[in-house]
Coordinates of C-alpha atoms in Angstrom, one line a residue:
M1 CA -99.2 91.3 24.1
R2 CA -102.8 91.6 24.4
R3 CA -104.6 88.1 24.5
F4 CA -107.2 87.9 21.6
S5 CA -110.2 85.8 22.3
L6 CA -111.1 82.7 20.2
V7 CA -113.7 84.7 18.4
W8 CA -111.3 87.2 17.1
K9 CA -108.5 85.1 16.4
I10 CA -111.0 83.0 14.1
S11 CA -112.3 86.1 12.7
L12 CA -108.9 87.9 12.0
S13 CA -107.4 84.7 10.6
T14 CA -110.4 84.3 8.2
A15 CA -110.3 88.0 7.2
A16 CA -106.5 87.7 6.4
A17 CA -107.0 84.6 4.4
L18 CA -110.0 86.3 2.6
L19 CA -107.8 89.6 2.0
L20 CA -104.8 87.3 0.6
L21 CA -107.4 85.6 -1.6
L22 CA -108.6 88.8 -2.8
I23 CA -105.3 90.3 -3.4
V24 CA -104.1 87.1 -5.4
A25 CA -107.5 87.3 -7.4
G26 CA -107.2 91.1 -7.8
H27 CA -103.6 90.6 -9.3
F28 CA -104.8 87.8 -11.4
V29 CA -107.8 89.9 -12.7
Q30 CA -105.4 93.1 -13.2
E31 CA -103.0 90.9 -15.1
Q32 CA -105.8 89.2 -17.3
A33 CA -107.6 92.8 -17.8
E34 CA -104.0 94.5 -18.7
A35 CA -103.2 91.5 -21.1
T36 CA -106.7 91.7 -22.7
L37 CA -106.5 95.5 -23.0
V38 CA -103.3 95.3 -24.7
R39 CA -104.7 92.8 -27.1
N40 CA -107.4 94.7 -28.0
L41 CA -105.0 97.6 -28.6
D42 CA -103.0 95.3 -30.9
A43 CA -106.3 94.4 -32.5
E44 CA -107.1 97.9 -33.0
L45 CA -103.7 98.5 -34.7
E46 CA -104.5 95.6 -36.8
N47 CA -107.8 96.9 -37.9
S48 CA -106.5 100.4 -38.5
F49 CA -103.8 98.9 -40.7
K50 CA -106.6 97.1 -42.8
A51 CA -108.4 100.4 -43.0
Y52 CA -105.3 102.3 -44.2
E53 CA -104.9 99.5 -46.6
S54 CA -108.3 100.0 -47.9
L55 CA -108.5 103.6 -48.0
W56 CA -104.9 104.1 -49.7
S57 CA -105.6 101.1 -52.1
A58 CA -108.8 102.8 -53.1
R59 CA -107.0 106.3 -53.8
T60 CA -104.1 104.4 -55.5
E61 CA -106.6 102.3 -57.5
M62 CA -108.5 105.6 -58.6
L63 CA -105.2 107.1 -59.8
R64 CA -104.4 104.1 -61.7
S65 CA -107.8 103.9 -63.5
I66 CA -107.6 107.7 -64.4
S67 CA -104.2 107.1 -66.0
L68 CA -105.3 104.1 -67.9
V69 CA -108.3 106.1 -69.0
L70 CA -106.1 109.1 -70.1
S71 CA -103.6 106.7 -72.1
T72 CA -106.3 105.4 -74.1
M73 CA -108.0 108.6 -75.0
S74 CA -107.7 109.3 -78.9
D75 CA -107.3 113.1 -78.5
V76 CA -104.5 112.5 -75.8
R77 CA -102.7 110.3 -78.0
A78 CA -103.3 112.8 -81.0
A79 CA -101.8 115.7 -78.9
F80 CA -98.9 113.4 -77.6
Q81 CA -98.0 112.8 -81.3
T82 CA -97.7 116.4 -82.3
N83 CA -94.7 116.6 -79.7
D84 CA -95.7 120.0 -79.4
R85 CA -95.4 121.1 -75.7
A86 CA -98.1 123.6 -75.6
T87 CA -100.5 121.4 -77.1
I88 CA -99.7 118.5 -74.8
Q89 CA -99.9 121.0 -71.9
D90 CA -103.4 122.4 -72.8
T91 CA -104.6 118.9 -73.4
A92 CA -103.4 117.7 -70.0
D93 CA -104.8 120.7 -68.2
E94 CA -108.2 120.4 -69.8
M95 CA -108.4 116.5 -69.2
W96 CA -107.4 116.7 -65.6
K97 CA -109.7 119.5 -64.8
R98 CA -112.6 117.2 -66.1
I99 CA -111.7 113.9 -64.0
S100 CA -109.5 115.0 -61.0
L101 CA -111.4 114.0 -57.8
F102 CA -108.9 115.0 -55.3
E103 CA -105.8 117.2 -54.6
A104 CA -103.4 115.2 -57.0
L105 CA -100.7 115.8 -59.5
F106 CA -100.5 114.7 -63.2
F107 CA -97.3 115.0 -65.5
V108 CA -96.5 113.9 -69.0
T109 CA -92.6 112.9 -69.6
D110 CA -90.6 111.1 -72.2
G111 CA -89.1 107.9 -71.8
K112 CA -86.3 109.6 -69.8
G113 CA -88.2 111.2 -67.2
D114 CA -88.0 114.8 -68.5
I115 CA -91.3 116.5 -68.1
V116 CA -93.3 117.6 -71.1
A117 CA -96.4 118.9 -69.4
G118 CA -97.9 118.8 -65.9
A119 CA -101.0 119.7 -63.9
G120 CA -102.0 119.7 -60.2
G121 CA -100.3 122.8 -59.1
R122 CA -96.9 121.1 -58.1
N123 CA -93.7 122.7 -59.6
F124 CA -90.9 119.9 -59.8
T125 CA -87.5 119.8 -61.3
R126 CA -87.4 119.1 -65.1
N127 CA -86.8 115.5 -64.6
L128 CA -88.9 112.6 -62.6
Q129 CA -86.4 109.9 -61.2
V130 CA -89.7 107.6 -60.8
V131 CA -89.9 107.2 -64.6
R132 CA -86.6 105.6 -64.8
D133 CA -87.2 103.6 -61.8
A134 CA -90.2 102.2 -63.4
L135 CA -88.5 101.7 -66.8
P136 CA -87.8 98.2 -66.5
R137 CA -91.4 97.2 -65.9
F138 CA -92.7 98.8 -69.1
P139 CA -95.2 98.4 -70.7
A140 CA -96.9 97.5 -67.4
Q141 CA -98.1 100.2 -65.2
S142 CA -96.3 100.8 -62.0
T143 CA -97.1 102.2 -58.6
G144 CA -94.9 103.1 -55.6
F145 CA -93.6 105.7 -53.1
A146 CA -90.7 107.9 -53.9
M147 CA -89.1 111.0 -52.7
Q148 CA -89.2 114.1 -54.9
D149 CA -87.9 117.2 -54.2
G150 CA -87.6 116.5 -50.5
R151 CA -91.2 115.2 -50.3
L152 CA -92.7 111.9 -50.1
F153 CA -95.2 110.9 -52.8
E154 CA -97.2 107.8 -54.1
F155 CA -96.8 107.9 -57.9
V156 CA -98.5 105.8 -60.5
V157 CA -96.3 105.7 -63.8
T158 CA -98.5 104.6 -66.9
P159 CA -96.6 104.3 -70.3
V160 CA -98.4 105.2 -73.3
Y161 CA -97.4 103.3 -76.5
V162 CA -98.3 103.8 -80.3
Q163 CA -98.2 101.0 -82.8
T164 CA -95.7 102.1 -85.9
D165 CA -94.6 99.4 -88.6
G166 CA -95.8 96.3 -86.5
A167 CA -93.9 97.4 -83.5
M168 CA -94.9 99.0 -80.1
E169 CA -93.2 102.6 -79.8
L170 CA -93.1 104.4 -76.6
L171 CA -95.0 107.7 -77.0
K172 CA -95.2 109.3 -73.5
V173 CA -95.4 108.5 -69.9
L174 CA -98.3 109.7 -67.8
V175 CA -97.2 110.0 -63.9
T176 CA -100.0 110.6 -61.6
G177 CA -99.7 110.9 -57.8
F178 CA -100.6 112.6 -54.5
P179 CA -98.4 113.8 -51.6
V180 CA -97.9 112.1 -48.2
E181 CA -98.2 115.3 -46.0
D182 CA -99.4 116.1 -42.4
G183 CA -102.7 116.9 -43.8
V184 CA -103.3 113.7 -45.4
V185 CA -102.3 111.7 -42.7
K186 CA -104.5 113.5 -40.3
D187 CA -107.4 112.7 -42.7
L188 CA -106.2 109.0 -42.6
K189 CA -106.0 109.1 -38.9
A190 CA -109.6 110.4 -38.6
Q191 CA -111.0 108.1 -41.0
T192 CA -109.3 104.7 -39.5
G193 CA -110.6 105.1 -36.1
G194 CA -108.0 107.4 -34.3
S195 CA -104.7 105.6 -34.5
D196 CA -101.5 107.8 -35.4
F197 CA -99.5 107.4 -38.6
V198 CA -95.8 108.0 -39.3
F199 CA -94.2 107.9 -42.7
L200 CA -90.6 107.5 -42.5
E201 CA -88.0 107.6 -45.2
G202 CA -85.2 105.8 -43.5
T203 CA -85.2 107.0 -40.0
R204 CA -86.4 110.5 -41.1
P205 CA -90.2 111.3 -40.4
V206 CA -91.7 113.0 -43.6
A207 CA -95.4 113.0 -42.2
T208 CA -96.7 112.3 -38.9
T209 CA -99.8 113.1 -36.8
L210 CA -97.8 113.0 -33.5
S211 CA -95.6 115.8 -32.0
T212 CA -92.2 116.1 -33.5
E213 CA -90.5 115.0 -30.2
N214 CA -92.4 111.7 -29.8
T215 CA -92.2 111.1 -33.6
A216 CA -88.4 111.4 -33.4
R217 CA -88.1 109.3 -30.2
I218 CA -90.2 106.5 -32.0
A219 CA -88.2 106.7 -35.3
V220 CA -85.0 106.1 -33.3
Q221 CA -86.5 103.1 -31.4
Y222 CA -88.2 101.4 -34.1
K223 CA -86.7 98.2 -35.5
R224 CA -87.6 97.4 -39.1
G225 CA -89.1 94.0 -39.5
K226 CA -90.2 93.5 -36.0
G227 CA -94.0 93.6 -36.9
L228 CA -96.2 94.6 -33.9
T229 CA -93.9 95.9 -31.2
H230 CA -94.2 97.8 -28.1
L231 CA -92.1 100.8 -27.3
D232 CA -91.4 102.4 -23.9
L233 CA -90.4 106.1 -24.3
G234 CA -89.9 106.5 -20.4
D235 CA -93.0 108.9 -19.7
R236 CA -95.3 107.1 -22.4
E237 CA -95.6 103.6 -23.9
Y238 CA -96.7 103.1 -27.5
A239 CA -97.8 100.0 -29.6
V240 CA -96.3 100.2 -33.0
L241 CA -97.2 98.2 -36.2
G242 CA -94.8 98.8 -38.9
T243 CA -95.3 98.0 -42.8
P244 CA -93.0 98.8 -45.6
L245 CA -93.3 101.5 -48.3
R246 CA -92.1 100.0 -51.7
N247 CA -90.7 102.0 -54.3
L248 CA -91.4 101.8 -58.1
A249 CA -88.4 99.5 -58.3
G250 CA -90.0 97.1 -55.9
T251 CA -87.7 97.5 -53.1
Q252 CA -88.3 99.1 -49.5
G253 CA -88.0 102.9 -49.7
G254 CA -89.7 103.8 -46.3
D255 CA -91.9 102.7 -43.5
L256 CA -95.3 103.4 -42.5
L257 CA -95.9 103.3 -38.6
I258 CA -99.2 102.9 -37.2
V259 CA -99.0 104.0 -33.6
H260 CA -101.2 103.8 -30.6
N261 CA -100.2 105.0 -27.2
F262 CA -101.2 103.3 -24.0
D263 CA -102.8 106.2 -22.3
A264 CA -106.4 104.8 -22.3
I265 CA -105.0 101.4 -21.2
R266 CA -103.1 103.0 -18.2
R267 CA -106.4 105.1 -17.3
D268 CA -108.5 101.9 -17.4
I269 CA -105.7 100.0 -15.4
D270 CA -105.7 102.8 -12.9
S271 CA -109.4 102.8 -12.5
L272 CA -109.4 99.1 -12.3
R273 CA -106.8 99.3 -9.5
V274 CA -109.1 102.0 -7.5
K275 CA -112.3 99.6 -8.1
L276 CA -110.4 96.5 -7.0
G277 CA -108.8 98.4 -3.9
L278 CA -112.3 99.5 -2.8
T279 CA -113.6 95.9 -3.6
W280 CA -110.8 94.4 -1.5
L281 CA -111.8 96.8 1.3
V282 CA -115.4 96.5 1.4
A283 CA -115.2 92.6 1.0
T284 CA -112.8 92.4 3.8
L285 CA -114.8 94.4 6.1
A286 CA -117.9 92.8 5.1
G287 CA -116.2 89.4 5.4
L288 CA -114.8 90.4 8.9
C289 CA -118.2 91.3 10.2
I290 CA -120.0 88.3 8.9
T291 CA -117.2 86.2 10.2
V292 CA -117.2 87.7 13.6
F293 CA -121.2 87.2 13.6
L294 CA -121.1 83.6 12.6
A295 CA -118.0 82.8 14.9
R296 CA -119.8 84.4 17.9
R297 CA -122.8 82.1 17.2
A298 CA -120.9 79.2 16.7
L299 CA -118.6 79.7 19.6
K300 CA -121.2 80.9 22.0
P301 CA -121.2 77.3 23.5
I302 CA -117.7 77.3 23.9
E303 CA -117.7 80.9 25.6
E304 CA -120.4 79.4 27.9
L305 CA -118.2 76.4 28.7
D306 CA -115.3 78.7 29.4
Q307 CA -117.3 80.9 32.0
A308 CA -118.6 77.6 33.5
A309 CA -115.0 76.3 33.8
A310 CA -113.8 79.6 35.4
R311 CA -116.8 79.1 37.8
I312 CA -115.5 75.7 38.6
T313 CA -112.1 77.1 39.3
E314 CA -113.7 79.0 42.1
Q315 CA -115.4 75.8 43.5
K316 CA -118.7 76.8 42.3
Y317 CA -119.3 73.1 41.4
E318 CA -123.3 73.9 40.7
A319 CA -122.2 75.5 37.4
R320 CA -124.1 74.1 34.4
V321 CA -124.0 74.9 30.6
T322 CA -126.9 74.7 28.0
E323 CA -126.7 71.4 26.1
G324 CA -128.0 72.3 22.7
D325 CA -128.1 70.2 19.6
D326 CA -126.8 66.8 19.1
D327 CA -123.3 67.8 17.8
E328 CA -119.8 67.9 18.8
L329 CA -120.5 70.9 21.2
G330 CA -123.7 69.5 22.5
R331 CA -122.1 66.1 23.4
L332 CA -119.1 68.1 25.0
A333 CA -121.9 70.5 27.1
R334 CA -123.5 67.0 28.3
T335 CA -120.3 65.7 29.2
F336 CA -119.1 68.8 31.1
N337 CA -122.4 68.8 33.0
A338 CA -121.9 65.1 34.0
M339 CA -118.4 66.0 35.1
C340 CA -119.8 68.7 37.2
R341 CA -122.4 66.8 38.8
S342 CA -119.6 64.1 39.7
I343 CA -117.2 66.6 41.0
Q344 CA -120.0 68.1 43.1
D345 CA -121.0 64.7 44.3
A346 CA -117.4 63.5 45.1
R347 CA -116.8 66.9 46.9
E348 CA -119.7 66.5 49.3
E349 CA -118.7 62.9 49.9
L350 CA -114.8 64.3 50.3
I351 CA -116.3 66.9 52.8
Q352 CA -118.1 64.1 54.8
H353 CA -115.0 61.9 55.0
E354 CA -112.8 65.0 55.7
Q355 CA -115.1 65.7 58.7
I356 CA -115.1 62.3 60.1
A357 CA -111.3 62.2 59.4
T358 CA -110.9 65.4 61.3
I359 CA -112.9 64.1 64.3
G360 CA -110.7 60.9 64.4
R361 CA -107.5 63.1 64.2
L362 CA -108.8 65.3 66.8
S363 CA -109.9 62.3 69.1
S364 CA -106.5 60.6 68.4
S365 CA -104.7 64.1 69.4
I366 CA -106.9 64.2 72.5
V367 CA -106.0 60.9 73.6
H368 CA -102.4 61.4 72.9
D369 CA -102.1 64.7 74.8
L370 CA -104.2 63.2 77.9
R371 CA -102.2 60.2 78.4
N372 CA -99.4 61.5 80.0
P373 CA -101.2 63.9 82.6
L374 CA -103.5 61.3 83.2
A375 CA -100.8 58.6 83.8
S376 CA -99.2 61.1 86.3
I377 CA -102.4 61.6 88.1
Y378 CA -103.4 57.9 88.0
G379 CA -99.7 57.1 89.4
G380 CA -99.8 59.7 92.3
A381 CA -103.1 58.7 93.4
E382 CA -102.2 55.1 93.5
M383 CA -99.2 56.0 95.6
M384 CA -101.2 58.1 97.8
I385 CA -103.7 55.2 98.5
D386 CA -101.2 52.2 98.7
G387 CA -98.0 53.7 100.2
E388 CA -97.4 55.1 103.6
L389 CA -96.0 58.8 102.6
N390 CA -94.6 61.5 104.5
P391 CA -95.8 64.9 104.3
V392 CA -92.8 66.1 102.0
Q393 CA -93.6 63.0 99.7
M394 CA -97.4 63.8 100.0
R395 CA -96.8 67.4 98.8
R396 CA -94.6 66.6 95.9
I397 CA -97.1 63.9 94.6
A398 CA -100.0 66.5 95.2
G399 CA -97.9 69.0 93.2
N400 CA -97.5 66.6 90.3
I401 CA -101.4 65.9 90.3
Y402 CA -102.0 69.7 90.3
R403 CA -99.9 70.4 87.5
S404 CA -101.1 67.5 85.3
S405 CA -104.8 68.5 86.0
R406 CA -103.8 72.0 85.0
V407 CA -102.3 70.8 81.8
I408 CA -105.8 68.8 81.1
K409 CA -107.8 71.9 81.8
D410 CA -105.5 74.1 79.5
M411 CA -106.1 71.4 76.8
L412 CA -109.7 71.3 77.1
Q413 CA -109.9 75.3 77.1
Q414 CA -108.0 75.2 73.8
L415 CA -110.4 72.8 72.2
V416 CA -113.4 75.0 73.2
D417 CA -111.7 78.2 71.8
V418 CA -111.0 76.3 68.6
S419 CA -114.5 75.1 68.3
R420 CA -115.8 78.5 68.9
G421 CA -113.6 80.1 66.3
R422 CA -111.2 81.7 68.9
T423 CA -107.5 81.4 68.7
Q424 CA -104.8 82.3 71.0
S425 CA -102.6 85.4 69.8
P426 CA -98.9 85.0 69.9
E427 CA -97.3 86.6 72.9
V428 CA -93.9 87.4 74.3
C429 CA -92.6 84.7 76.6
R430 CA -89.2 83.7 78.2
L431 CA -88.3 80.5 76.5
S432 CA -86.7 79.2 79.9
E433 CA -90.1 79.4 81.5
L434 CA -91.7 77.6 78.9
V435 CA -89.3 74.9 79.1
E436 CA -89.5 74.7 82.9
A437 CA -93.2 74.3 82.7
A438 CA -93.0 71.4 80.5
V439 CA -90.3 69.8 82.6
D440 CA -92.4 70.1 85.6
T441 CA -95.3 67.8 84.0
Q442 CA -92.3 65.1 83.2
I443 CA -90.2 65.2 86.3
S444 CA -92.0 62.4 88.1
N445 CA -91.6 60.2 85.0
A446 CA -88.2 61.2 84.5
D447 CA -87.2 60.2 88.1
N448 CA -89.0 56.8 87.8
Q449 CA -86.9 56.2 84.6
G450 CA -83.6 57.4 86.2
V451 CA -83.3 60.2 83.6
E452 CA -81.8 63.6 84.2
I453 CA -83.1 66.7 82.6
R454 CA -80.7 69.6 82.1
V455 CA -81.8 72.9 80.9
R456 CA -79.3 75.4 79.4
I457 CA -81.2 78.3 78.3
E458 CA -80.5 82.0 79.2
A459 CA -83.0 83.6 81.2
G460 CA -83.3 86.6 79.0
L461 CA -84.1 84.8 75.8
E462 CA -87.6 85.6 74.7
V463 CA -89.8 84.2 71.8
S464 CA -93.1 85.4 70.4
V465 CA -95.3 82.4 70.4
E466 CA -98.7 80.8 71.6
A467 CA -97.2 79.6 75.0
G468 CA -99.7 76.7 75.6
R469 CA -99.0 75.2 72.1
V470 CA -95.3 75.5 72.3
E471 CA -95.3 74.0 75.8
R472 CA -96.8 71.0 74.3
V473 CA -94.0 70.7 71.8
F474 CA -91.5 70.5 74.6
T475 CA -93.8 68.0 76.6
N476 CA -93.9 65.5 73.6
L477 CA -90.2 65.8 72.9
I478 CA -89.2 65.4 76.7
G479 CA -92.0 62.4 77.3
N480 CA -90.8 60.6 74.0
A481 CA -87.2 60.8 75.0
I482 CA -88.0 59.6 78.5
E483 CA -90.1 56.7 77.4
A484 CA -87.2 55.5 75.1
M485 CA -84.5 55.7 77.8
H486 CA -85.3 52.4 79.9
D487 CA -81.9 52.3 81.5
G488 CA -81.9 56.1 82.4
G489 CA -79.8 58.8 80.7
I490 CA -79.6 62.5 80.1
I491 CA -81.9 64.9 78.3
E492 CA -80.3 68.2 77.4
I493 CA -82.4 71.2 76.3
S494 CA -80.5 74.3 75.0
A495 CA -81.2 77.2 72.8
E496 CA -79.4 80.1 70.9
A497 CA -80.4 83.1 69.2
Q498 CA -79.7 83.5 65.6
A499 CA -80.4 86.2 62.9
E500 CA -83.7 84.9 61.9
G501 CA -85.0 83.4 65.2
V502 CA -84.1 80.9 67.9
L503 CA -82.9 77.6 67.4
V504 CA -83.8 74.9 70.1
R505 CA -82.1 71.6 70.7
V506 CA -83.4 68.6 72.7
D507 CA -80.6 66.0 72.8
D508 CA -80.8 62.6 74.4
N509 CA -78.4 59.9 75.0
G510 CA -80.9 56.9 74.6
P511 CA -80.9 54.3 71.8
G512 CA -81.6 56.7 69.0
I513 CA -84.0 56.3 66.1
P514 CA -83.4 53.9 63.1
L515 CA -82.9 55.7 59.8
V516 CA -85.6 54.2 58.0
V517 CA -88.1 55.6 60.8
R518 CA -86.2 59.0 61.1
Q519 CA -86.9 59.6 57.2
R520 CA -90.7 59.6 57.9
L521 CA -90.6 60.5 61.6
F522 CA -92.9 63.5 61.5
Q523 CA -95.5 61.9 59.3
P524 CA -98.8 60.7 61.3
F525 CA -98.9 57.3 62.7
V526 CA -95.3 56.7 62.6
T527 CA -93.7 55.4 65.8
T528 CA -91.1 53.0 67.3
K529 CA -92.9 52.6 70.5
R530 CA -94.9 49.4 70.9
K531 CA -98.2 50.9 72.3
G532 CA -97.6 54.4 70.9
M533 CA -100.0 56.2 68.3
G534 CA -97.4 58.0 66.4
L535 CA -99.1 61.5 66.7
G536 CA -96.7 63.3 69.0
L537 CA -94.2 64.2 66.7
S538 CA -96.7 65.0 63.9
I539 CA -98.4 67.4 66.3
C540 CA -95.0 69.0 67.0
R541 CA -94.4 69.6 63.5
T542 CA -97.7 71.2 62.7
I543 CA -97.3 73.6 65.9
V544 CA -93.7 74.7 64.9
E545 CA -94.7 75.2 61.1
A546 CA -97.6 77.3 62.3
H547 CA -95.3 79.4 64.0
G548 CA -93.2 79.8 60.9
G549 CA -90.5 77.4 62.0
R550 CA -89.4 74.1 61.0
I551 CA -88.4 71.0 63.0
W552 CA -86.0 68.1 61.9
A553 CA -84.1 65.2 63.8
D554 CA -80.6 63.8 63.6
A555 CA -78.6 61.2 65.1
R556 CA -76.0 61.8 67.6
P557 CA -72.6 60.4 66.5
S558 CA -72.3 58.8 70.4
G559 CA -75.9 57.5 70.2
G560 CA -79.1 59.0 70.6
T561 CA -81.2 61.7 69.0
I562 CA -81.0 65.5 68.5
F563 CA -84.2 67.4 67.8
R564 CA -83.9 70.9 66.5
F565 CA -86.5 73.4 65.7
T566 CA -86.7 77.0 65.2
L567 CA -89.0 79.8 66.8
R568 CA -89.6 83.5 66.0
V569 CA -87.5 85.6 68.3
A570 CA -89.4 88.3 70.2
R571 CA -89.0 92.0 68.9
P572 CA -87.7 94.7 71.3
E573 CA -90.9 96.6 71.0
E574 CA -93.1 93.7 72.2
E575 CA -93.9 93.5 75.9
P576 CA -92.7 90.1 77.9
T577 CA -95.4 88.1 79.6
L578 CA -94.5 85.7 82.1
A579 CA -95.5 82.1 81.4
E580 CA -97.2 80.3 84.4

């Protein structure tokens, strides 16, 4: 996964938090907006209901007033007292034409509801049930809704009484009303603000401003007595406010439903969602850009610290950062600069100490390596001066002096090469010849100590090494073994080819090395000799490891020490070079 920078981590985290906050806030706003719109819709239904009551009551009150006026007119009473149908009909037509203000109907019936005369263009059956329904309330005027000949009407029933012999006698009954039809409810919708109206007789719609399908579905789902309810028809949702329609007997004969769909609310909510989505997008992008800008400015010192720390890892200790203000980052920058100065000073001091230590180690190594050949030269020269030697002895001592001086010459040449940056390349050598050259430098010391040196190496075994340095390994190991065997002994040098190289063994039957010393044997300045410097085996390890091998020491079960080390075997394509 791609590693994001600290700036982008902070920016993306902030943008994610901002987006989450906007989503929560947007959801809350949407819920509140939807609730507010629904409340507004409910309030609109309540207002529509109040407007309906006002309009309908005004119309009903007009009918009541007209009926009362007619019932008190003397010519109307006189016509009623004649009991002549034609006279009553003529009177009814004349009076209704003068006072009728809207499409309505007017009937004159007897006390049983039989129609005597009528006006208003409606042809009903000869009997009106509404008169019998209102009869228990006589002589009071009654109003209510009723079905007549399959249609819904609101009727006003006004009894007309006459005084006879000190008692009130029912003369006739005036019945006025108006139909509840689709045209009437459409006018009602236009006058009340756009809400739809549905008049029900039971569950059967008798007048509506909605489609037949939606009206039927609403009528089926509507539960009487629930007040303001919400009906979900699947494809559309409606808010419904129901009110009972009272008949002339005072009981509920039907229902008026004031209906308003949620289409406008849904459109408003969808529009709000789009606006909120755009707001989220713009706010998130703007917040991300602002956060990136501010984060880059705030984290610029940290970025500078990161770059300076990277230069420090490249050992460029002169790196520094701008210290800036006196805040946390400014204090961190000053601390970092102080740390860099301390590291730079400490490194320069360390380099000086290492140079001195290197000179010391080099001097110690030179002294260590020169001791044996110088001792051989010194001893041979002393014998030649003080002793009376025959020609054979003289020749042998001269040979030892020559070989020791050659060793010194080679060592000095190696030092010159190293100081000039030149290193000796590995060459293919016969291992037996390297060992013989090392044995020759130590043979006189071995003879003096009574030590026998045995070499058991195949003449054809070849290795790819720096001959001079590997010869020093054998010289040090043989010299150490000779010095440890004061009472004489045997040193045996052998080698065997293995899959990954050559394993060399240098065995002696001397006193051995204590375990405590053997565990630290190849560290500098570790020795068991009273006058030893403890550098020989450390030099051996350095040379062997430089050739890709390793060196270790074990104790012999019968006494003495076994040194083992590995060397790289020569490849067949490499040309052999004779070691001098």
